[in-house]
mmCIF file of C-alpha atoms in Angstrom:
data_model
loop_
_atom_site.group_PDB
_atom_site.id
_atom_site.type_symbol
_atom_site.label_atom_id
_atom_site.label_comp_id
_atom_site.label_asym_id
_atom_site.label_seq_id
_atom_site.Cartn_x
_atom_site.Cartn_y
_atom_site.Cartn_z
ATOM 1 C CA GLU U 552 59.100 108.691 103.393
ATOM 2 C CA ASN U 553 60.760 111.678 101.739
ATOM 3 C CA ILE U 554 63.499 111.840 104.373
ATOM 4 C CA GLU U 555 64.156 108.107 104.127
ATOM 5 C CA GLY U 556 64.252 108.368 100.343
ATOM 6 C CA GLU U 557 66.786 111.185 100.510
ATOM 7 C CA ARG U 558 68.961 109.240 102.941
ATOM 8 C CA ALA U 559 68.905 106.176 100.713
ATOM 9 C CA LEU U 560 69.859 108.296 97.700
ATOM 10 C CA LYS U 561 72.748 109.927 99.599
ATOM 11 C CA LEU U 562 73.976 106.519 100.744
ATOM 12 C CA LYS U 563 73.764 105.153 97.200
ATOM 13 C CA ARG U 564 75.763 108.095 95.859
ATOM 14 C CA PHE U 565 78.353 107.728 98.615
ATOM 15 C CA ILE U 566 78.807 104.001 97.897
ATOM 16 C CA GLU U 567 79.135 104.632 94.167
ATOM 17 C CA SER U 568 81.742 107.361 94.768
ATOM 18 C CA ASP U 569 83.617 105.216 97.296
ATOM 19 C CA PHE U 570 83.625 102.262 94.887
ATOM 20 C CA ILE U 571 85.074 104.451 92.135
ATOM 21 C CA SER U 572 87.851 105.511 94.513
ATOM 22 C CA TYR U 573 88.638 101.868 95.206
ATOM 23 C CA VAL U 574 88.667 100.983 91.490
ATOM 24 C CA LYS U 575 90.987 103.910 90.717
ATOM 25 C CA GLU U 576 93.316 102.781 93.481
ATOM 26 C CA THR U 577 93.256 99.210 92.154
ATOM 27 C CA TYR U 578 93.505 99.762 88.377
ATOM 28 C CA ALA U 579 94.972 103.276 87.904
ATOM 29 C CA SER U 580 93.484 103.659 84.399
ATOM 30 C CA LEU U 581 90.047 103.339 82.831
ATOM 31 C CA GLU U 582 91.549 101.278 80.013
ATOM 32 C CA ALA U 583 92.737 98.696 82.533
ATOM 33 C CA VAL U 584 89.236 98.520 84.058
ATOM 34 C CA ASN U 585 87.578 97.984 80.680
ATOM 35 C CA GLN U 586 90.087 95.323 79.736
ATOM 36 C CA ALA U 587 89.605 93.419 82.999
ATOM 37 C CA TRP U 588 85.822 93.747 83.157
ATOM 38 C CA LYS U 589 85.168 93.509 79.393
ATOM 39 C CA THR U 590 83.289 96.817 79.565
ATOM 40 C CA GLU U 591 83.346 100.054 77.578
ATOM 41 C CA TYR U 592 83.223 102.766 80.234
ATOM 42 C CA GLU U 593 84.073 106.209 78.851
ATOM 43 C CA SER U 594 84.290 107.947 82.227
ATOM 44 C CA TRP U 595 85.172 107.006 85.795
ATOM 45 C CA GLU U 596 81.810 108.456 86.822
ATOM 46 C CA ASP U 597 80.007 105.730 84.844
ATOM 47 C CA ILE U 598 81.493 102.916 86.932
ATOM 48 C CA ARG U 599 79.161 101.091 89.300
ATOM 49 C CA PRO U 600 79.504 98.012 91.549
ATOM 50 C CA ALA U 601 78.405 94.701 90.061
ATOM 51 C CA ALA U 602 74.665 94.161 90.318
ATOM 52 C CA ASN U 603 74.906 90.607 91.692
ATOM 53 C CA VAL U 604 73.795 88.875 88.523
ATOM 54 C CA VAL U 605 75.503 85.831 87.065
ATOM 55 C CA ASN U 606 75.989 87.249 83.551
ATOM 56 C CA GLU U 607 78.340 90.007 84.681
ATOM 57 C CA ALA U 608 82.073 89.616 84.187
ATOM 58 C CA ARG U 609 83.543 87.463 86.921
ATOM 59 C CA VAL U 610 86.308 90.005 87.515
ATOM 60 C CA HIS U 611 83.702 92.770 87.993
ATOM 61 C CA ASN U 612 81.923 90.598 90.563
ATOM 62 C CA TYR U 613 85.238 89.767 92.229
ATOM 63 C CA ASP U 614 86.253 93.433 92.433
ATOM 64 C CA THR U 615 82.881 94.309 93.945
ATOM 65 C CA GLN U 616 83.482 91.724 96.668
ATOM 66 C CA ARG U 617 87.048 92.932 97.202
ATOM 67 C CA TYR U 618 85.665 96.457 97.579
ATOM 68 C CA ARG U 619 83.204 95.223 100.225
ATOM 69 C CA GLN U 620 86.110 93.589 102.085
ATOM 70 C CA TRP U 621 88.080 96.851 101.781
ATOM 71 C CA VAL U 622 85.154 98.654 103.430
ATOM 72 C CA GLY U 623 84.867 95.906 106.045
ATOM 73 C CA GLU U 624 88.517 96.203 107.026
ATOM 74 C CA ARG U 625 88.264 99.995 107.358
ATOM 75 C CA TRP U 626 85.187 99.567 109.563
ATOM 76 C CA VAL U 627 86.898 97.045 111.869
ATOM 77 C CA ARG U 628 90.061 99.133 112.115
ATOM 78 C CA ARG U 629 88.126 102.274 113.049
ATOM 79 C CA GLN U 630 86.058 100.442 115.678
ATOM 80 C CA VAL U 631 89.171 98.906 117.229
ATOM 81 C CA GLU U 632 91.005 102.247 117.260
ATOM 82 C CA ALA U 633 88.027 103.915 118.981
ATOM 83 C CA ILE U 634 87.799 101.177 121.634
ATOM 84 C CA ARG U 635 91.549 101.183 122.271
ATOM 85 C CA ARG U 636 91.543 104.938 122.888
ATOM 86 C CA VAL U 637 89.327 104.493 125.948
ATOM 87 C CA ASP U 638 90.109 100.891 126.925
ATOM 88 C CA PRO U 639 93.583 99.585 126.043
ATOM 89 C CA ASN U 640 93.361 96.534 128.297
ATOM 90 C CA HIS U 641 90.599 94.271 127.009
ATOM 91 C CA LEU U 642 90.743 91.751 124.195
ATOM 92 C CA ILE U 643 88.817 92.752 121.079
ATOM 93 C CA GLY U 644 87.199 90.294 118.681
ATOM 94 C CA CYS U 645 84.760 90.424 115.815
ATOM 95 C CA GLY U 646 81.858 88.180 114.881
ATOM 96 C CA ILE U 647 82.246 86.316 111.579
ATOM 97 C CA VAL U 648 79.047 84.998 109.985
ATOM 98 C CA GLN U 649 79.479 81.721 108.149
ATOM 99 C CA ARG U 650 79.169 83.383 104.754
ATOM 100 C CA ASN U 651 82.298 85.459 105.389
ATOM 101 C CA ASN U 652 84.338 82.897 103.477
ATOM 102 C CA PRO U 653 84.412 81.324 100.002
ATOM 103 C CA LEU U 654 83.383 77.847 101.170
ATOM 104 C CA VAL U 655 79.942 78.074 99.592
ATOM 105 C CA ARG U 656 77.951 74.866 99.742
ATOM 106 C CA GLN U 657 76.808 74.598 96.146
ATOM 107 C CA LYS U 658 73.919 72.272 96.971
ATOM 108 C CA HIS U 659 72.286 75.018 99.032
ATOM 109 C CA HIS U 660 73.688 78.211 97.486
ATOM 110 C CA ALA U 661 74.072 77.304 93.801
ATOM 111 C CA ASN U 662 71.995 80.240 92.554
ATOM 112 C CA GLU U 663 74.241 82.710 94.392
ATOM 113 C CA ALA U 664 77.634 81.178 93.617
ATOM 114 C CA ASN U 665 78.711 83.960 91.255
ATOM 115 C CA SER U 666 77.234 86.807 93.286
ATOM 116 C CA PRO U 667 79.206 89.056 95.655
ATOM 117 C CA ALA U 668 76.104 89.099 97.878
ATOM 118 C CA THR U 669 76.762 85.418 98.674
ATOM 119 C CA TYR U 670 79.696 86.327 100.894
ATOM 120 C CA GLY U 671 80.065 88.597 103.868
ATOM 121 C CA ALA U 672 82.391 91.594 103.792
ATOM 122 C CA LEU U 673 84.595 90.680 106.771
ATOM 123 C CA GLU U 674 87.362 88.517 105.319
ATOM 124 C CA VAL U 675 89.394 87.051 108.189
ATOM 125 C CA ARG U 676 92.700 87.461 106.353
ATOM 126 C CA LYS U 677 92.103 91.198 106.112
ATOM 127 C CA ILE U 678 90.665 92.010 109.534
ATOM 128 C CA ALA U 679 92.626 89.638 111.816
ATOM 129 C CA LYS U 680 95.622 91.988 112.108
ATOM 130 C CA HIS U 681 93.418 94.496 113.933
ATOM 131 C CA LEU U 682 91.982 91.982 116.437
ATOM 132 C CA ASP U 683 92.972 89.798 119.377
ATOM 133 C CA PHE U 684 90.623 86.938 118.484
ATOM 134 C CA LEU U 685 88.006 85.963 115.893
ATOM 135 C CA ASP U 686 84.458 84.927 116.625
ATOM 136 C CA PRO U 687 83.038 82.703 113.844
ATOM 137 C CA HIS U 688 79.296 81.929 113.967
ATOM 138 C CA PHE U 689 77.712 78.736 112.690
ATOM 139 C CA TYR U 690 74.082 77.899 112.009
ATOM 140 C CA PRO U 691 72.698 74.867 110.177
ATOM 141 C CA VAL U 692 71.474 74.769 106.613
ATOM 142 C CA THR U 693 69.870 71.416 107.322
ATOM 143 C CA PHE U 694 69.750 69.070 110.306
ATOM 144 C CA ARG U 695 69.004 66.004 108.198
ATOM 145 C CA GLU U 696 72.623 65.843 107.027
ATOM 146 C CA ARG U 697 74.144 66.490 110.426
ATOM 147 C CA GLU U 698 77.434 64.683 109.762
ATOM 148 C CA LYS U 699 78.000 66.784 106.640
ATOM 149 C CA GLU U 700 77.132 69.899 108.596
ATOM 150 C CA MET U 701 79.818 69.041 111.147
ATOM 151 C CA GLU U 702 82.387 68.410 108.417
ATOM 152 C CA TRP U 703 81.524 71.803 106.952
ATOM 153 C CA LEU U 704 81.884 73.366 110.404
ATOM 154 C CA LYS U 705 85.401 71.946 110.732
ATOM 155 C CA ALA U 706 86.398 73.179 107.276
ATOM 156 C CA TYR U 707 84.962 76.611 108.064
ATOM 157 C CA LEU U 708 86.887 76.851 111.347
ATOM 158 C CA ARG U 709 90.125 75.785 109.651
ATOM 159 C CA TYR U 710 89.566 78.522 107.073
ATOM 160 C CA CYS U 711 88.968 81.082 109.835
ATOM 161 C CA TYR U 712 92.180 80.221 111.669
ATOM 162 C CA VAL U 713 94.812 82.749 110.633
ATOM 163 C CA GLY U 714 97.002 82.711 113.734
ATOM 164 C CA LYS U 715 94.502 84.292 116.127
ATOM 165 C CA PRO U 716 92.412 82.398 118.733
ATOM 166 C CA LEU U 717 88.922 81.397 117.657
ATOM 167 C CA ILE U 718 85.766 81.431 119.770
ATOM 168 C CA LEU U 719 82.774 79.644 118.256
ATOM 169 C CA GLY U 720 80.697 82.658 119.167
ATOM 170 C CA GLU U 721 77.204 81.941 117.914
ATOM 171 C CA PHE U 722 75.710 78.550 117.263
ATOM 172 C CA GLY U 723 72.332 77.068 117.878
ATOM 173 C CA HIS U 724 69.239 75.673 116.185
ATOM 174 C CA GLY U 725 65.743 77.065 115.742
ATOM 175 C CA ASN U 726 64.130 73.714 116.658
ATOM 176 C CA LYS U 727 64.097 73.559 120.457
ATOM 177 C CA GLU U 728 63.583 69.782 120.400
ATOM 178 C CA ILE U 729 67.008 69.181 118.864
ATOM 179 C CA VAL U 730 68.945 72.262 119.972
ATOM 180 C CA ALA U 731 70.693 70.423 122.839
ATOM 181 C CA GLU U 732 71.911 67.685 120.489
ATOM 182 C CA TRP U 733 72.908 70.236 117.859
ATOM 183 C CA ASN U 734 74.934 72.270 120.358
ATOM 184 C CA ARG U 735 76.649 69.154 121.706
ATOM 185 C CA MET U 736 77.646 68.163 118.167
ATOM 186 C CA ASN U 737 79.019 71.659 117.503
ATOM 187 C CA VAL U 738 81.164 71.571 120.646
ATOM 188 C CA GLU U 739 82.437 68.036 120.147
ATOM 189 C CA SER U 740 83.218 68.613 116.455
ATOM 190 C CA SER U 741 85.170 71.788 117.154
ATOM 191 C CA ILE U 742 87.330 70.546 120.039
ATOM 192 C CA GLY U 743 90.931 71.302 119.085
ATOM 193 C CA LEU U 744 89.868 73.906 116.519
ATOM 194 C CA VAL U 745 88.584 76.649 118.826
ATOM 195 C CA SER U 746 89.526 78.105 122.202
ATOM 196 C CA GLY U 747 85.970 78.324 123.533
ATOM 197 C CA TRP U 748 82.239 78.354 122.825
ATOM 198 C CA MET U 749 79.337 80.740 123.297
ATOM 199 C CA PRO U 750 75.970 79.269 122.209
ATOM 200 C CA TRP U 751 73.399 81.802 121.085
ATOM 201 C CA ALA U 752 70.817 82.261 123.831
ATOM 202 C CA LEU U 753 68.033 83.007 121.327
ATOM 203 C CA HIS U 754 67.930 79.304 120.474
#
């Protein structure tokens, strides 16, 4: 427990330091940060990421998400560079969970709509330049509104298309009685929007 606690503390300190570096790069001065975030920081060392609560300044929340995307892009770039060093011939893609975009469905995610934690950190417009294709995933929020789910799938795929081929890389349903119908609907709804499909074997 002690070792795990120490690791968590080191990680927390690293993230806080890394976030400060990002904020310095973005704003240049502490006065600019305080003006944008409506805060009264007296030192760079006092700055922390937004805590994912709705009463924080929207710009602070937005900058926390932009920082997460900054980290996400660095991670993808480093992975791709490492793979290319030993294998320059194969196509490289990256999985994109369906929350890696701002198309939040308010009916289901209303309580998280102003929280950076709502969205993933891999923004397609930032990471696509490092990749050969993108691999969006799609799982249902509800099966009762299946037509709306398919319309959301199409909107999500259109958002993910930034000039690179798309593979619908994970889709499925936890209910084995309807998984075949669900997968058929996913394929038929995404014809013309993706280059291929890869249903998730777990379901």
